[in-house]
PDB file of C-alpha atoms in Angstrom:
ATOM      1  CA  ASP I 174      21.868  -3.490 -10.994  1.00 76.00           C
ATOM      2  CA  ASP I 175      18.222  -4.423 -11.568  1.00 86.00           C
ATOM      3  CA  LEU I 176      16.198  -7.197  -9.861  1.00 84.00           C
ATOM      4  CA  GLN I 177      16.031  -9.845 -11.292  1.00 87.00           C
ATOM      5  CA  GLU I 178      13.772 -13.192 -10.411  1.00 87.00           C
ATOM      6  CA  LYS I 179      15.730 -15.127 -10.164  1.00 87.00           C
ATOM      7  CA  ASP I 180      17.001 -13.151  -7.289  1.00 87.00           C
ATOM      8  CA  CYS I 181      13.430 -13.537  -5.076  1.00 88.00           C
ATOM      9  CA  GLY I 182      12.349 -16.832  -6.101  1.00 88.00           C
ATOM     10  CA  LYS I 183       9.406 -15.800  -8.046  1.00 89.00           C
ATOM     11  CA  PHE I 184       7.444 -12.484  -8.568  1.00 90.00           C
ATOM     12  CA  THR I 185       4.024 -11.605  -6.676  1.00 89.00           C
ATOM     13  CA  LEU I 186       2.087  -9.418  -8.113  1.00 89.00           C
ATOM     14  CA  PHE I 187      -1.636  -8.373  -7.228  1.00 87.00           C
ATOM     15  CA  GLY I 188      -2.766  -5.286  -8.983  1.00 86.00           C
ATOM     16  CA  ASP I 189      -0.359  -2.479  -9.493  1.00 86.00           C
ATOM     17  CA  SER I 190       2.085  -4.157  -6.558  1.00 86.00           C
ATOM     18  CA  VAL I 191       4.775  -6.678  -7.178  1.00 88.00           C
ATOM     19  CA  TRP I 192       6.924  -8.375  -4.235  1.00 87.00           C
ATOM     20  CA  CYS I 193       9.817 -10.111  -4.267  1.00 88.00           C
ATOM     21  CA  THR I 194       8.559 -13.529  -2.582  1.00 86.00           C
ATOM     22  CA  SER I 195      11.665 -14.789  -0.921  1.00 85.00           C
ATOM     23  CA  ILE I 196      12.219 -11.800   1.726  1.00 83.00           C
ATOM     24  CA  MET I 197       8.448 -11.631   2.171  1.00 82.00           C
ATOM     25  CA  SER I 198       8.206 -14.316   4.927  1.00 73.00           C
ATOM     26  CA  GLY I 199      11.038 -13.764   7.102  1.00 75.00           C
ATOM     27  CA  LYS I 200      10.703 -13.706  10.790  1.00 79.00           C
ATOM     28  CA  GLY I 201       9.454 -10.089  12.185  1.00 82.00           C
ATOM     29  CA  THR I 202       8.135  -8.868   8.912  1.00 84.00           C
ATOM     30  CA  MET I 203       5.063  -6.939   9.150  1.00 89.00           C
ATOM     31  CA  GLY I 204       3.513  -4.381   6.804  1.00 90.00           C
ATOM     32  CA  LEU I 205       1.829  -1.002   7.538  1.00 92.00           C
ATOM     33  CA  SER I 206      -0.767   0.460   5.912  1.00 92.00           C
ATOM     34  CA  TYR I 207      -1.769   4.216   5.663  1.00 93.00           C
ATOM     35  CA  GLY I 208      -5.187   5.483   5.052  1.00 91.00           C
ATOM     36  CA  ILE I 209      -6.562   2.549   4.752  1.00 91.00           C
ATOM     37  CA  GLU I 210     -10.322   4.293   4.567  1.00 91.00           C
ATOM     38  CA  GLU I 211     -13.231   1.690   4.313  1.00 91.00           C
ATOM     39  CA  ARG I 212     -11.003  -1.576   3.118  1.00 90.00           C
ATOM     40  CA  ASP I 213      -7.411  -2.066   2.636  1.00 91.00           C
ATOM     41  CA  LEU I 214      -6.759  -5.187  -0.038  1.00 90.00           C
ATOM     42  CA  TRP I 215      -3.493  -4.590   0.342  1.00 90.00           C
ATOM     43  CA  SER I 216      -2.827  -5.357   4.226  1.00 91.00           C
ATOM     44  CA  GLU I 217      -5.741  -8.376   3.509  1.00 91.00           C
ATOM     45  CA  LYS I 218      -3.859  -9.637   0.746  1.00 89.00           C
ATOM     46  CA  MET I 219      -0.031  -9.521   3.388  1.00 89.00           C
ATOM     47  CA  SER I 220      -2.161 -11.692   5.830  1.00 91.00           C
ATOM     48  CA  GLN I 221      -3.547 -14.165   3.191  1.00 90.00           C
ATOM     49  CA  ILE I 222      -0.480 -15.043   1.438  1.00 88.00           C
ATOM     50  CA  TRP I 223       2.586 -14.549   3.779  1.00 88.00           C
ATOM     51  CA  LYS I 224       0.300 -14.570   7.223  1.00 89.00           C
ATOM     52  CA  MET I 225       2.072 -11.075   7.786  1.00 90.00           C
ATOM     53  CA  ARG I 226       0.877  -8.828  10.838  1.00 91.00           C
ATOM     54  CA  THR I 227      -0.065  -5.479   9.624  1.00 91.00           C
ATOM     55  CA  ARG I 228      -0.890  -2.499  11.469  1.00 93.00           C
ATOM     56  CA  LEU I 229      -3.687  -0.243   9.721  1.00 93.00           C
ATOM     57  CA  TYR I 230      -4.058   3.315  10.085  1.00 93.00           C
ATOM     58  CA  ASP I 231      -6.262   6.092   8.955  1.00 93.00           C
ATOM     59  CA  CYS I 232      -6.784   9.167  10.694  1.00 92.00           C
ATOM     60  CA  PHE I 233     -10.203  10.619   8.929  1.00 93.00           C
ATOM     61  CA  ILE I 234     -12.762   6.915   9.118  1.00 93.00           C
ATOM     62  CA  PRO I 235     -15.053   6.877  11.386  1.00 94.00           C
ATOM     63  CA  PRO I 236     -14.742   3.607  12.509  1.00 91.00           C
ATOM     64  CA  LYS I 237     -18.043   1.977  12.552  1.00 91.00           C
ATOM     65  CA  ARG I 238     -17.484   2.444   8.388  1.00 93.00           C
ATOM     66  CA  SER I 239     -14.127   0.245   8.553  1.00 93.00           C
ATOM     67  CA  PRO I 240     -14.052  -3.179   9.609  1.00 91.00           C
ATOM     68  CA  PRO I 241     -10.577  -3.309  10.079  1.00 91.00           C
ATOM     69  CA  ILE I 242     -10.457  -0.320  11.991  1.00 92.00           C
ATOM     70  CA  ALA I 243     -13.647  -0.697  13.894  1.00 92.00           C
ATOM     71  CA  GLY I 244     -11.665  -4.400  14.944  1.00 89.00           C
ATOM     72  CA  THR I 245     -14.559  -6.670  13.193  1.00 90.00           C
ATOM     73  CA  ALA I 246     -12.850  -7.978  10.278  1.00 90.00           C
ATOM     74  CA  PRO I 247     -11.683 -11.365  11.287  1.00 89.00           C
ATOM     75  CA  ASN I 248      -8.361 -10.860  12.480  1.00 88.00           C
ATOM     76  CA  GLY I 249      -6.563 -13.925  12.235  1.00 89.00           C
ATOM     77  CA  THR I 250      -9.003 -16.336  13.477  1.00 84.00           C
ATOM     78  CA  GLU I 251     -10.968 -17.354  10.481  1.00 79.00           C
ATOM     79  CA  ASP I 252      -9.959 -19.326   6.914  1.00 85.00           C
ATOM     80  CA  CYS I 253     -10.563 -17.135   5.112  1.00 88.00           C
ATOM     81  CA  ASP I 254     -10.732 -18.832   1.867  1.00 87.00           C
ATOM     82  CA  HIS I 255     -14.325 -19.278   2.879  1.00 84.00           C
ATOM     83  CA  TRP I 256     -14.846 -15.961   4.501  1.00 85.00           C
ATOM     84  CA  PRO I 257     -17.249 -13.623   2.059  1.00 85.00           C
ATOM     85  CA  GLY I 258     -15.286 -10.011   3.000  1.00 84.00           C
ATOM     86  CA  HIS I 259     -12.991  -8.018   5.007  1.00 86.00           C
ATOM     87  CA  CYS I 260     -10.821 -11.121   6.297  1.00 89.00           C
ATOM     88  CA  TYR I 261      -6.893 -11.023   7.597  1.00 92.00           C
ATOM     89  CA  GLY I 262      -5.171 -14.099   7.505  1.00 91.00           C
ATOM     90  CA  ALA I 263      -2.698 -13.224  10.547  1.00 90.00           C
ATOM     91  CA  PRO I 264      -3.593 -10.056  13.473  1.00 89.00           C
ATOM     92  CA  TYR I 265      -3.664  -6.833  12.471  1.00 87.00           C
TER      93      TYR I 265
END
């Protein structure tokens, strides 16, 4: 069966990603992102829209070049609407 928008409450679109809104804010939901390089817009969006915790992984990027990998991007501590760069609305 094809997934219909009515099954999801609504669809949320971001770039080439589509999410079923009704399941994205479930208790214990966590996003995993691999190979994030310097910035990972997908995990930032997950944390901002649904306050979803994410785990970020990258085996090759030097931490000084990636604020999330270095742990210097706001980590659920700032209002991302007023932050000019990397920002996570939930801990990563």
